[in-house]
Coordinates of C-alpha atoms in Angstrom, one line a residue:
Chain A
X1 CA 49.7 -14.7 -110.7
X2 CA 51.5 -11.2 -110.1
X3 CA 48.3 -9.8 -108.0
X4 CA 47.8 -13.5 -106.0
X5 CA 51.4 -14.3 -104.8
X6 CA 51.7 -9.7 -104.1
X7 CA 48.9 -10.1 -101.6
X8 CA 50.5 -13.2 -99.8
X9 CA 53.4 -10.4 -99.5
X10 CA 51.5 -7.9 -98.1
X11 CA 50.3 -10.4 -95.0
X12 CA 53.6 -11.8 -95.2
X13 CA 55.8 -8.9 -94.2
X14 CA 51.9 -7.5 -92.2
X15 CA 53.6 -10.4 -90.3
X16 CA 57.0 -9.8 -89.9
X17 CA 56.3 -6.2 -89.5
X18 CA 54.3 -7.5 -86.3
X19 CA 57.4 -9.9 -84.9
X20 CA 59.5 -7.1 -85.1
X21 CA 57.5 -4.0 -83.2
X22 CA 56.5 -6.9 -80.7
X23 CA 59.9 -7.2 -79.8
X24 CA 60.6 -10.2 -80.9
X25 CA 64.0 -10.0 -82.6
X26 CA 65.3 -9.1 -79.2
X27 CA 65.6 -12.7 -78.2
X28 CA 68.9 -12.6 -80.5
X29 CA 70.4 -10.9 -77.6
X30 CA 69.7 -13.2 -75.5
X31 CA 71.0 -16.2 -77.7
X32 CA 74.2 -14.0 -77.8
X33 CA 75.0 -13.9 -74.6
X34 CA 73.4 -17.6 -74.1
X35 CA 76.2 -18.8 -76.5
X36 CA 78.6 -16.1 -75.1
X37 CA 78.0 -18.2 -71.6
X38 CA 78.2 -21.2 -73.3
X39 CA 81.7 -20.5 -75.0
X40 CA 83.8 -19.6 -72.0
X41 CA 82.3 -23.0 -70.1
X42 CA 83.4 -25.0 -72.6
X43 CA 86.9 -23.2 -72.4
X44 CA 86.9 -23.8 -68.8
X45 CA 85.9 -27.4 -68.6
X46 CA 86.7 -28.5 -72.5
X47 CA 90.4 -29.9 -72.9
X48 CA 91.5 -29.9 -77.1
X49 CA 87.8 -30.2 -78.0
X50 CA 86.1 -26.7 -76.9
X51 CA 86.1 -26.3 -81.0
X52 CA 84.2 -29.7 -82.1
X53 CA 82.2 -28.5 -78.6
X54 CA 81.3 -24.9 -79.5
X55 CA 80.3 -25.8 -83.2
X56 CA 77.7 -28.4 -81.9
X57 CA 76.1 -26.7 -79.0
X58 CA 76.3 -23.6 -81.0
X59 CA 74.2 -25.6 -84.4
X60 CA 72.0 -27.2 -81.6
X61 CA 70.9 -23.5 -79.6
X62 CA 70.4 -22.7 -83.1
X63 CA 67.7 -25.6 -83.5
X64 CA 65.9 -25.0 -80.0
X65 CA 66.0 -21.5 -79.9
X66 CA 65.0 -21.2 -83.0
X67 CA 62.0 -23.9 -82.9
X68 CA 61.0 -21.9 -79.4
X69 CA 60.5 -18.7 -81.4
X70 CA 59.0 -20.8 -84.3
X71 CA 56.6 -22.3 -81.7
X72 CA 55.2 -19.5 -79.4
X73 CA 54.7 -17.0 -81.9
X74 CA 53.7 -19.1 -84.8
X75 CA 51.0 -20.8 -82.3
X76 CA 49.1 -17.7 -81.7
X77 CA 49.7 -16.4 -85.2
X78 CA 45.6 -17.2 -86.6
X79 CA 44.1 -17.4 -83.2
X80 CA 45.0 -14.4 -82.7
X81 CA 43.8 -12.5 -86.3
X82 CA 40.4 -14.6 -84.7
X83 CA 40.2 -13.9 -81.4
X84 CA 41.0 -9.9 -81.8
X85 CA 38.8 -9.9 -84.7
X86 CA 41.1 -8.3 -87.4
X87 CA 40.6 -11.4 -89.6
X88 CA 36.5 -10.0 -90.5
X89 CA 38.4 -7.2 -92.0
X90 CA 40.7 -9.3 -93.9
X91 CA 37.9 -11.8 -94.8
X92 CA 36.1 -8.7 -96.5
X93 CA 38.5 -7.8 -98.9
X94 CA 39.6 -9.8 -102.2
X95 CA 41.3 -11.5 -99.9
X96 CA 41.3 -15.8 -100.1
X97 CA 41.5 -17.3 -96.6
X98 CA 44.0 -20.1 -98.2
X99 CA 46.5 -16.6 -99.4
X100 CA 45.7 -15.1 -96.1
X101 CA 47.2 -18.5 -94.3
X102 CA 50.4 -18.8 -96.5
X103 CA 51.0 -15.0 -95.8
X104 CA 50.9 -15.3 -92.5
X105 CA 53.5 -18.3 -92.4
X106 CA 55.8 -16.5 -94.1
X107 CA 55.9 -13.9 -92.3
X108 CA 56.7 -16.5 -89.9
X109 CA 59.8 -17.7 -91.7
X110 CA 60.6 -14.0 -92.7
X111 CA 61.3 -14.1 -89.6
X112 CA 62.9 -17.0 -88.0
X113 CA 64.9 -16.4 -91.1
X114 CA 66.4 -13.1 -89.6
X115 CA 66.6 -14.7 -86.4
X116 CA 68.8 -17.5 -87.9
X117 CA 70.9 -15.3 -90.2
X118 CA 71.5 -13.4 -86.7
X119 CA 72.2 -15.8 -84.3
X120 CA 74.2 -17.5 -87.3
X121 CA 76.7 -15.0 -87.7
X122 CA 77.5 -14.4 -83.9
X123 CA 77.8 -18.4 -84.2
X124 CA 80.1 -18.5 -86.9
X125 CA 81.8 -15.5 -85.4
X126 CA 82.4 -17.0 -82.2
X127 CA 83.8 -20.5 -84.5
X128 CA 86.1 -18.2 -86.2
X129 CA 87.4 -16.1 -82.7
X130 CA 87.8 -20.3 -81.1
X131 CA 89.7 -21.9 -84.1
X132 CA 90.6 -19.4 -86.9
X133 CA 89.2 -20.6 -89.3
X134 CA 85.1 -21.3 -90.6
X135 CA 84.4 -24.8 -91.7
X136 CA 82.2 -24.6 -95.1
X137 CA 80.0 -27.6 -93.9
X138 CA 78.3 -25.1 -90.7
X139 CA 76.5 -23.3 -93.7
X140 CA 74.5 -26.6 -94.9
X141 CA 74.1 -27.4 -91.2
X142 CA 72.8 -24.0 -90.7
X143 CA 70.6 -24.6 -93.8
X144 CA 69.4 -27.5 -93.1
X145 CA 68.6 -26.4 -89.1
X146 CA 66.5 -23.5 -91.6
X147 CA 64.4 -26.3 -92.9
X148 CA 63.9 -27.5 -89.5
X149 CA 61.8 -24.6 -88.0
X150 CA 60.1 -24.2 -91.6
X151 CA 58.7 -27.4 -91.1
X152 CA 58.2 -26.1 -87.6
X153 CA 56.3 -22.5 -88.2
X154 CA 54.2 -25.5 -91.0
X155 CA 53.1 -27.6 -87.6
X156 CA 52.1 -24.1 -85.1
X157 CA 50.4 -23.1 -87.9
X158 CA 48.6 -25.9 -88.4
X159 CA 47.6 -26.2 -85.4
X160 CA 46.8 -22.5 -84.9
X161 CA 44.2 -22.6 -87.5
X162 CA 41.9 -24.2 -85.3
X163 CA 43.3 -24.8 -82.1
X164 CA 43.5 -22.1 -78.9
X165 CA 47.3 -21.0 -78.4
X166 CA 48.1 -23.7 -75.2
X167 CA 46.7 -26.8 -77.2
X168 CA 48.7 -25.4 -80.0
X169 CA 52.1 -25.0 -77.8
X170 CA 51.4 -29.0 -76.6
X171 CA 50.9 -30.2 -79.6
X172 CA 53.7 -28.6 -81.8
X173 CA 56.0 -28.8 -78.8
X174 CA 55.0 -32.7 -78.7
X175 CA 55.3 -33.1 -82.6
X176 CA 58.4 -31.4 -82.3
X177 CA 60.2 -33.5 -79.5
X178 CA 58.5 -37.1 -80.7
X179 CA 59.8 -35.2 -84.2
X180 CA 63.3 -35.9 -83.5
X181 CA 62.9 -39.7 -82.4
X182 CA 60.8 -40.9 -85.3
X183 CA 63.6 -42.9 -86.3
X184 CA 63.1 -44.5 -82.7
X185 CA 59.5 -45.5 -83.2
X186 CA 60.4 -47.1 -86.3
X187 CA 63.0 -49.7 -85.0
X188 CA 60.6 -50.4 -82.4
X189 CA 57.5 -51.3 -84.3
X190 CA 60.1 -53.2 -86.4
X191 CA 60.7 -55.4 -82.4
X192 CA 56.8 -55.2 -82.4
X193 CA 56.2 -56.5 -85.7
X194 CA 52.3 -58.3 -86.2
X195 CA 51.5 -56.1 -82.5
X196 CA 48.7 -53.6 -83.2
X197 CA 50.9 -51.6 -81.4
X198 CA 53.7 -52.0 -84.2
X199 CA 51.2 -50.5 -86.8
X200 CA 50.1 -47.5 -84.5
X201 CA 54.1 -46.7 -84.8
X202 CA 54.3 -47.1 -87.6
X203 CA 51.2 -44.4 -88.7
X204 CA 53.4 -42.2 -85.8
X205 CA 56.4 -42.9 -88.1
X206 CA 54.9 -41.5 -91.0
X207 CA 53.1 -38.6 -89.6
X208 CA 55.0 -36.6 -87.7
X209 CA 57.6 -35.1 -89.4
X210 CA 61.0 -36.9 -89.1
X211 CA 62.7 -33.8 -88.0
X212 CA 66.6 -35.5 -87.7
X213 CA 66.4 -35.9 -91.5
X214 CA 67.7 -32.3 -91.7
X215 CA 70.2 -32.5 -88.4
X216 CA 74.1 -33.4 -90.3
X217 CA 75.2 -32.1 -86.7
X218 CA 77.4 -34.6 -85.7
X219 CA 78.6 -35.2 -89.9
X220 CA 79.7 -31.5 -89.8
X221 CA 81.5 -31.1 -86.7
X222 CA 83.4 -34.1 -86.3
X223 CA 83.9 -34.4 -90.2
X224 CA 82.1 -37.3 -91.6
X225 CA 81.2 -37.4 -95.1
X226 CA 77.7 -36.3 -96.1
X227 CA 75.8 -37.9 -99.0
X228 CA 74.8 -34.7 -101.2
X229 CA 72.2 -37.3 -102.2
X230 CA 70.6 -37.0 -98.3
X231 CA 71.2 -33.3 -98.2
X232 CA 68.7 -33.3 -101.4
X233 CA 66.3 -35.8 -100.8
X234 CA 66.4 -33.9 -96.7
X235 CA 65.4 -30.3 -98.3
X236 CA 62.8 -32.5 -101.4
X237 CA 61.1 -34.2 -98.1
X238 CA 61.1 -30.6 -95.8
X239 CA 59.7 -28.7 -98.5
X240 CA 56.8 -31.4 -99.6
X241 CA 55.9 -31.5 -95.6
X242 CA 55.2 -27.7 -95.4
X243 CA 53.2 -27.8 -98.2
X244 CA 51.1 -31.0 -98.2
X245 CA 50.6 -29.7 -94.1
X246 CA 49.7 -26.0 -95.3
X247 CA 47.6 -27.9 -98.3
X248 CA 46.0 -29.3 -95.7
X249 CA 45.9 -26.3 -92.7
X250 CA 44.2 -24.1 -95.8
X251 CA 40.9 -26.7 -96.1
X252 CA 40.8 -26.2 -92.4
X253 CA 40.8 -22.5 -92.5
X254 CA 38.5 -22.3 -95.2
X255 CA 35.9 -23.7 -93.6
X256 CA 35.6 -22.7 -90.7
X257 CA 33.2 -20.5 -89.9
X258 CA 34.8 -16.8 -87.9
X259 CA 32.8 -16.3 -84.2
Chain B
X1 CA 13.1 -1.5 -112.6
X2 CA 14.8 -1.4 -109.3
X3 CA 18.3 -3.3 -109.3
X4 CA 19.2 -4.9 -106.6
X5 CA 23.1 -4.7 -104.3
X6 CA 21.8 -7.4 -102.1
X7 CA 19.4 -10.5 -101.6
X8 CA 19.3 -13.0 -99.4
X9 CA 16.4 -15.7 -99.5
X10 CA 15.2 -18.5 -96.5
X11 CA 18.8 -18.2 -94.5
X12 CA 19.2 -19.9 -92.1
X13 CA 22.1 -19.9 -89.7
X14 CA 22.8 -21.8 -86.1
X15 CA 25.8 -21.9 -83.9
X16 CA 26.9 -25.3 -82.0
X17 CA 26.9 -23.8 -78.2
X18 CA 29.0 -24.9 -75.0
X19 CA 30.0 -28.4 -74.1
X20 CA 26.9 -30.0 -74.9
X21 CA 27.6 -28.8 -78.7
X22 CA 23.4 -27.1 -78.8
X23 CA 22.3 -25.5 -81.6
X24 CA 21.6 -22.7 -81.1
X25 CA 19.8 -20.4 -84.3
X26 CA 20.8 -17.2 -84.9
X27 CA 18.8 -16.7 -88.4
X28 CA 15.6 -18.4 -89.3
X29 CA 15.0 -17.8 -93.2
X30 CA 15.7 -14.6 -93.8
X31 CA 14.0 -13.1 -96.7
X32 CA 15.8 -9.7 -97.3
X33 CA 16.5 -7.4 -100.7
X34 CA 18.6 -4.3 -100.4
X35 CA 18.2 -2.4 -103.6
X36 CA 21.3 -0.4 -104.9
X37 CA 22.1 3.3 -103.6
X38 CA 19.5 3.5 -100.9
X39 CA 20.7 3.6 -97.5
X40 CA 19.3 1.0 -95.3
X41 CA 18.6 0.5 -92.1
X42 CA 19.3 -2.6 -90.1
X43 CA 17.5 -2.7 -86.4
X44 CA 17.0 -5.7 -83.7
X45 CA 17.9 -6.2 -80.2
X46 CA 21.4 -8.1 -79.0
X47 CA 21.3 -11.2 -80.2
X48 CA 18.7 -10.4 -82.7
X49 CA 20.9 -11.3 -85.7
X50 CA 22.0 -7.8 -86.6
X51 CA 25.7 -9.0 -87.5
X52 CA 25.4 -13.1 -88.2
X53 CA 23.6 -11.7 -91.0
X54 CA 26.9 -9.5 -92.1
X55 CA 28.6 -11.6 -91.5
X56 CA 26.7 -14.6 -93.7
X57 CA 27.2 -12.0 -96.1
X58 CA 30.7 -10.9 -95.3
X59 CA 31.9 -14.6 -95.9
X60 CA 32.9 -14.4 -92.6
X61 CA 31.2 -17.1 -91.5
X62 CA 28.8 -20.3 -94.1
X63 CA 25.9 -20.9 -94.2
X64 CA 23.9 -23.2 -92.9
X65 CA 20.5 -23.0 -95.8
X66 CA 19.8 -20.5 -98.5
X67 CA 21.0 -18.3 -100.6
X68 CA 23.1 -14.7 -100.3
X69 CA 23.6 -12.7 -103.9
X70 CA 26.5 -9.2 -104.0
X71 CA 25.6 -8.0 -107.2
X72 CA 24.4 -11.0 -107.8
X73 CA 27.0 -13.1 -107.1
X74 CA 27.8 -15.6 -103.9
X75 CA 30.1 -13.6 -101.2
X76 CA 32.4 -16.6 -101.5
X77 CA 32.6 -15.1 -104.8
X78 CA 36.4 -13.4 -104.6
X79 CA 35.7 -11.0 -107.4
X80 CA 32.6 -9.5 -105.2
X81 CA 35.0 -8.2 -102.6
X82 CA 36.6 -5.5 -105.0
X83 CA 33.5 -3.4 -104.9
X84 CA 32.1 -4.1 -100.9
X85 CA 33.6 -2.1 -98.3
X86 CA 32.8 -3.4 -94.9
X87 CA 33.7 -2.2 -91.0
X88 CA 32.8 -5.0 -87.8
X89 CA 31.3 -4.2 -84.6
X90 CA 34.1 -3.0 -82.1
X91 CA 36.7 -3.2 -84.6
X92 CA 40.0 -4.1 -82.7
X93 CA 42.8 -3.5 -85.8
X94 CA 46.3 -4.1 -86.5
X95 CA 47.4 -2.0 -83.1
X96 CA 51.6 -2.0 -84.1
X97 CA 50.6 -0.2 -86.9
X98 CA 49.9 3.4 -87.6
X99 CA 47.1 5.5 -89.1
X100 CA 48.9 5.5 -92.9
X101 CA 50.4 2.2 -92.7
X102 CA 46.8 0.6 -91.6
X103 CA 45.4 2.2 -94.6
X104 CA 48.3 1.4 -96.8
X105 CA 47.4 -2.1 -96.0
X106 CA 44.4 -2.3 -96.9
X107 CA 44.9 0.0 -100.2
X108 CA 47.3 -3.5 -101.3
X109 CA 45.7 -5.8 -100.6
X110 CA 43.9 -4.0 -103.2
X111 CA 46.3 -3.9 -105.4
X112 CA 46.1 0.3 -105.6
X113 CA 48.8 1.7 -106.4
X114 CA 51.5 3.8 -104.5
X115 CA 50.9 7.1 -106.2
X116 CA 46.9 6.7 -105.8
X117 CA 47.4 5.0 -102.1
X118 CA 48.9 7.6 -100.3
X119 CA 46.4 10.5 -102.4
X120 CA 43.2 8.0 -101.3
X121 CA 45.2 7.1 -97.6
X122 CA 45.4 11.2 -97.3
X123 CA 41.4 12.2 -98.4
X124 CA 40.0 9.5 -95.9
X125 CA 41.8 10.5 -93.1
X126 CA 41.2 14.5 -93.8
X127 CA 37.3 12.3 -94.4
X128 CA 37.5 10.7 -90.9
X129 CA 39.5 13.8 -88.6
X130 CA 42.3 12.0 -88.6
X131 CA 45.0 13.3 -90.3
X132 CA 47.1 15.7 -87.7
X133 CA 46.7 11.6 -85.8
X134 CA 48.5 9.7 -89.2
X135 CA 51.5 8.7 -87.7
X136 CA 50.5 7.8 -84.2
X137 CA 50.4 4.5 -83.8
X138 CA 46.3 3.0 -83.6
X139 CA 47.8 2.0 -80.3
X140 CA 46.9 5.0 -78.9
X141 CA 44.1 5.9 -80.2
X142 CA 39.8 6.1 -78.5
X143 CA 37.8 4.0 -79.5
X144 CA 35.7 6.3 -81.9
X145 CA 39.5 6.9 -83.3
X146 CA 39.4 3.6 -84.2
X147 CA 35.9 3.7 -85.4
X148 CA 36.5 6.2 -87.6
X149 CA 40.2 4.2 -88.9
X150 CA 37.2 1.8 -89.8
X151 CA 35.3 3.5 -91.3
X152 CA 38.2 4.9 -93.5
X153 CA 39.5 1.4 -93.7
X154 CA 35.8 0.4 -95.4
X155 CA 36.3 2.9 -97.8
X156 CA 40.0 2.8 -99.2
X157 CA 38.6 0.3 -102.8
X158 CA 35.8 3.4 -102.7
X159 CA 33.2 0.7 -102.9
X160 CA 29.9 0.5 -104.3
X161 CA 28.4 -0.8 -100.9
X162 CA 29.4 -0.4 -98.0
X163 CA 28.0 -2.3 -95.1
X164 CA 28.5 -0.8 -91.7
X165 CA 28.2 -2.7 -88.2
X166 CA 27.7 -0.4 -85.5
X167 CA 28.6 2.5 -87.3
X168 CA 28.0 5.2 -84.3
X169 CA 28.3 2.9 -81.3
X170 CA 31.7 4.1 -79.5
X171 CA 30.9 7.8 -80.7
X172 CA 29.9 10.8 -79.1
X173 CA 27.9 13.4 -81.0
X174 CA 29.9 15.2 -82.9
X175 CA 31.5 11.7 -84.4
X176 CA 27.7 10.4 -85.0
X177 CA 27.0 13.0 -86.8
X178 CA 30.6 13.3 -89.1
X179 CA 29.2 10.0 -89.4
X180 CA 26.0 10.4 -90.2
X181 CA 27.8 13.0 -92.6
X182 CA 29.8 10.4 -94.6
X183 CA 27.1 8.3 -95.2
X184 CA 24.4 10.6 -96.4
X185 CA 27.8 11.9 -98.5
X186 CA 28.3 8.1 -99.4
X187 CA 24.1 8.1 -100.6
X188 CA 25.0 11.2 -102.8
X189 CA 28.4 9.6 -104.4
X190 CA 25.3 7.0 -105.3
X191 CA 27.3 3.9 -102.9
X192 CA 24.6 1.5 -101.3
X193 CA 25.1 1.7 -97.8
X194 CA 23.7 -1.3 -95.3
X195 CA 24.4 -0.1 -91.9
X196 CA 23.1 -1.7 -88.2
X197 CA 22.2 0.8 -85.6
X198 CA 20.6 0.6 -82.0
X199 CA 20.9 4.6 -82.1
X200 CA 17.7 5.3 -83.8
X201 CA 16.9 8.0 -84.2
X202 CA 20.3 7.9 -86.3
X203 CA 18.1 5.5 -88.5
X204 CA 15.6 7.7 -88.5
X205 CA 17.9 10.6 -89.9
X206 CA 19.1 8.6 -92.7
X207 CA 17.9 5.8 -93.7
X208 CA 15.6 5.5 -96.8
X209 CA 14.8 2.0 -96.1
X210 CA 14.5 0.0 -92.7
X211 CA 15.0 -3.8 -91.6
X212 CA 13.9 -5.2 -88.2
X213 CA 15.2 -8.6 -87.4
X214 CA 13.8 -10.0 -83.9
X215 CA 15.1 -13.8 -82.6
X216 CA 16.6 -14.4 -85.9
X217 CA 13.4 -13.4 -88.4
X218 CA 12.9 -10.2 -90.3
X219 CA 9.6 -8.7 -88.5
X220 CA 9.3 -5.2 -90.6
X221 CA 11.3 -4.2 -93.1
X222 CA 10.2 -1.5 -96.0
X223 CA 10.6 2.8 -96.8
X224 CA 11.1 4.2 -93.9
X225 CA 8.2 6.8 -94.2
X226 CA 5.6 4.1 -95.7
X227 CA 6.7 1.7 -92.9
X228 CA 6.0 4.0 -90.1
X229 CA 2.7 6.4 -91.9
X230 CA 1.2 3.3 -92.6
X231 CA 1.6 3.4 -88.3
X232 CA -0.8 6.6 -87.1
X233 CA -0.8 6.6 -83.5
X234 CA -3.7 9.2 -83.4
X235 CA -5.0 11.9 -84.4
X236 CA -5.1 15.6 -83.4
X237 CA -7.4 17.3 -83.9
X238 CA -7.1 21.5 -83.5
X239 CA -10.5 22.8 -83.1
X240 CA -11.7 26.2 -81.6
X241 CA -15.3 27.9 -79.7
X242 CA -16.0 24.7 -78.2
X243 CA -17.5 24.5 -75.1
X244 CA -16.0 21.3 -72.9
X245 CA -19.7 20.1 -72.3
X246 CA -20.3 19.7 -75.7
X247 CA -17.3 16.7 -76.0
X248 CA -20.0 14.4 -74.0
X249 CA -21.1 12.4 -77.3
X250 CA -17.3 11.8 -78.6
X251 CA -17.0 9.9 -74.9
X252 CA -14.3 7.2 -76.0
X253 CA -13.7 8.1 -80.0
X254 CA -10.8 11.6 -78.5
X255 CA -10.3 13.5 -75.5
X256 CA -8.9 16.5 -74.8
X257 CA -5.1 16.5 -74.7
X258 CA -4.8 20.1 -73.6
X259 CA -6.6 23.4 -73.9
X260 CA -4.3 26.7 -74.9
X261 CA -7.0 29.4 -74.7
X262 CA -10.1 29.4 -76.5
X263 CA -8.3 26.0 -78.8
X264 CA -8.7 22.5 -77.4
X265 CA -6.9 20.5 -78.5
X266 CA -9.1 16.4 -79.1
X267 CA -6.8 13.3 -78.9
X268 CA -8.8 11.0 -81.4
X269 CA -7.9 7.2 -81.0
X270 CA -7.9 4.8 -83.9
X271 CA -8.3 6.8 -87.7
X272 CA -11.2 5.2 -87.6
X273 CA -13.2 7.4 -85.2
X274 CA -11.8 10.9 -87.5
X275 CA -14.5 10.9 -89.6
X276 CA -16.9 10.9 -86.6
X277 CA -15.4 13.4 -84.5
X278 CA -14.8 16.0 -87.8
X279 CA -18.3 15.3 -88.3
X280 CA -19.9 15.7 -85.3
X281 CA -17.4 18.6 -84.7
X282 CA -19.1 20.3 -88.4
X283 CA -22.7 19.3 -87.3
X284 CA -21.9 22.1 -84.2
X285 CA -20.5 24.5 -86.6
X286 CA -17.0 24.9 -84.7
X287 CA -14.3 26.4 -86.9
X288 CA -11.3 23.9 -86.9
X289 CA -8.1 24.7 -86.5
X290 CA -6.0 21.6 -88.0
X291 CA -6.1 17.9 -88.4
X292 CA -2.7 16.3 -87.5
X293 CA -2.0 12.9 -88.0
X294 CA 0.4 12.2 -85.3
X295 CA 2.9 8.7 -86.5
X296 CA 4.8 6.6 -85.2
X297 CA 8.7 7.7 -84.3
X298 CA 10.5 5.0 -85.4
X299 CA 11.9 4.3 -81.8
X300 CA 7.9 3.6 -81.0
X301 CA 7.5 1.1 -84.1
X302 CA 10.6 -0.8 -82.8
X303 CA 9.3 -1.3 -79.5
X304 CA 5.4 -2.6 -80.6
X305 CA 7.3 -5.0 -82.6
X306 CA 10.4 -5.6 -80.4
X307 CA 8.4 -5.6 -77.6
X308 CA 7.9 -9.3 -75.5
X309 CA 9.3 -10.8 -79.1
X310 CA 13.3 -10.9 -78.3
X311 CA 15.3 -13.5 -76.1

């Protein structure tokens, strides 16, 4: 078991090293600039609500920025290994294909974690600077945003395991967008009850990840109550979704030929 | 009895290509046995199925039909990967790593302890002549250097069987000589080496046995000596004191290849004519200096097997 995890960790570290040396983490600097510019603009256009708006926009920026990085790094993650044939030497080593895939996934997650930690720190520093204190619930919001990004990473790795980067990018971006509208899909299907379209919409609701489950921005910013159960079920849902998707990805990846 | 290192039985593999998913046969019933401790040269023209065979053995692609065994185990058995090494054709590696990091990455996949890893990497870099470039990123390596570092990664686990796909390609004559020396060294250590190559004199110099594949089928396989010796192209008979006009009765059986003073080198076409030619020379009471069968070179054998048969 120790050796099994160790091999995944070796691939995880290598994937992270690739992201670092490809200067992916430079995007943090861009985020810092973006959030500083936003706060400056907010300072001018808002009256009294500045702190709340900065919190809301900051959390949204971490989510969108993290998602973009997860998608654009994730979609090429496995494809690049096949295209550049580096996978040939990996497969010839005592590593199973699912160990490789898990290693790549966790490497991407580690990259995103570093991004979120850096962006989170910049964001919290700005919050402290503008309002003089940090709402502890902001940590929970950032934590759930990270879980959302983990789900997006698993979607990107899933498509990357059998598709080209362009198609994977389109599919993952599509799922990211639909993932924030799944409640609408459900409500719409309820209105069309009894029709074929309603069945389709219901299937889509259950198949696509409900990314709004990880969004507690409004509750945190406006200091509304959050049921601890909600937090628990969101984490459970996220972890289950990731596990299922990685399991399916592993099956596909194990069965395919690398030409 | 010779122990089998690798065995292929009725191996069939087809790929679907193009928009219409047309099936193209890459291997069509390949039977092959590679013995333990031998250097096996795998030859064939481009697109004949050499790389496909190696990819199947490595588990990079899956079998359609047939059976592959490496030391009596399936290529999908992960434990078998502990004792094999592989260098793919025209390798491309993680170019953001330097040579030491690159080898360390592969060594860690074998769970080799740190102290042993460090020593192994140093030794391998020296062996492939890259010890002075150890800290340099692979991004700055030439094709030949990538080939060398690729060989080093294939040997990181001290494998019992090494598969090298075109190990000489991209190397200058010095590099080729070094690779040949590495392969010969592996043989001396009792390893099994399977390699494909287009450079036939190199194959001839280091392979114990060869297999020739054309259009996904094995055309010939066997000991290099036996394969070539059973194909005597012609026999050269050198005689002295023979007048040219005495040669008339040998018409159709032998012809003059060259005249060296009082010596005449006769070229006897077909082994079946050798007895008749020698009997006639003895009948004329003429001295025979030498009788030398001229064997086919590997290149001639390869060309005779592949001519008109490749796609």
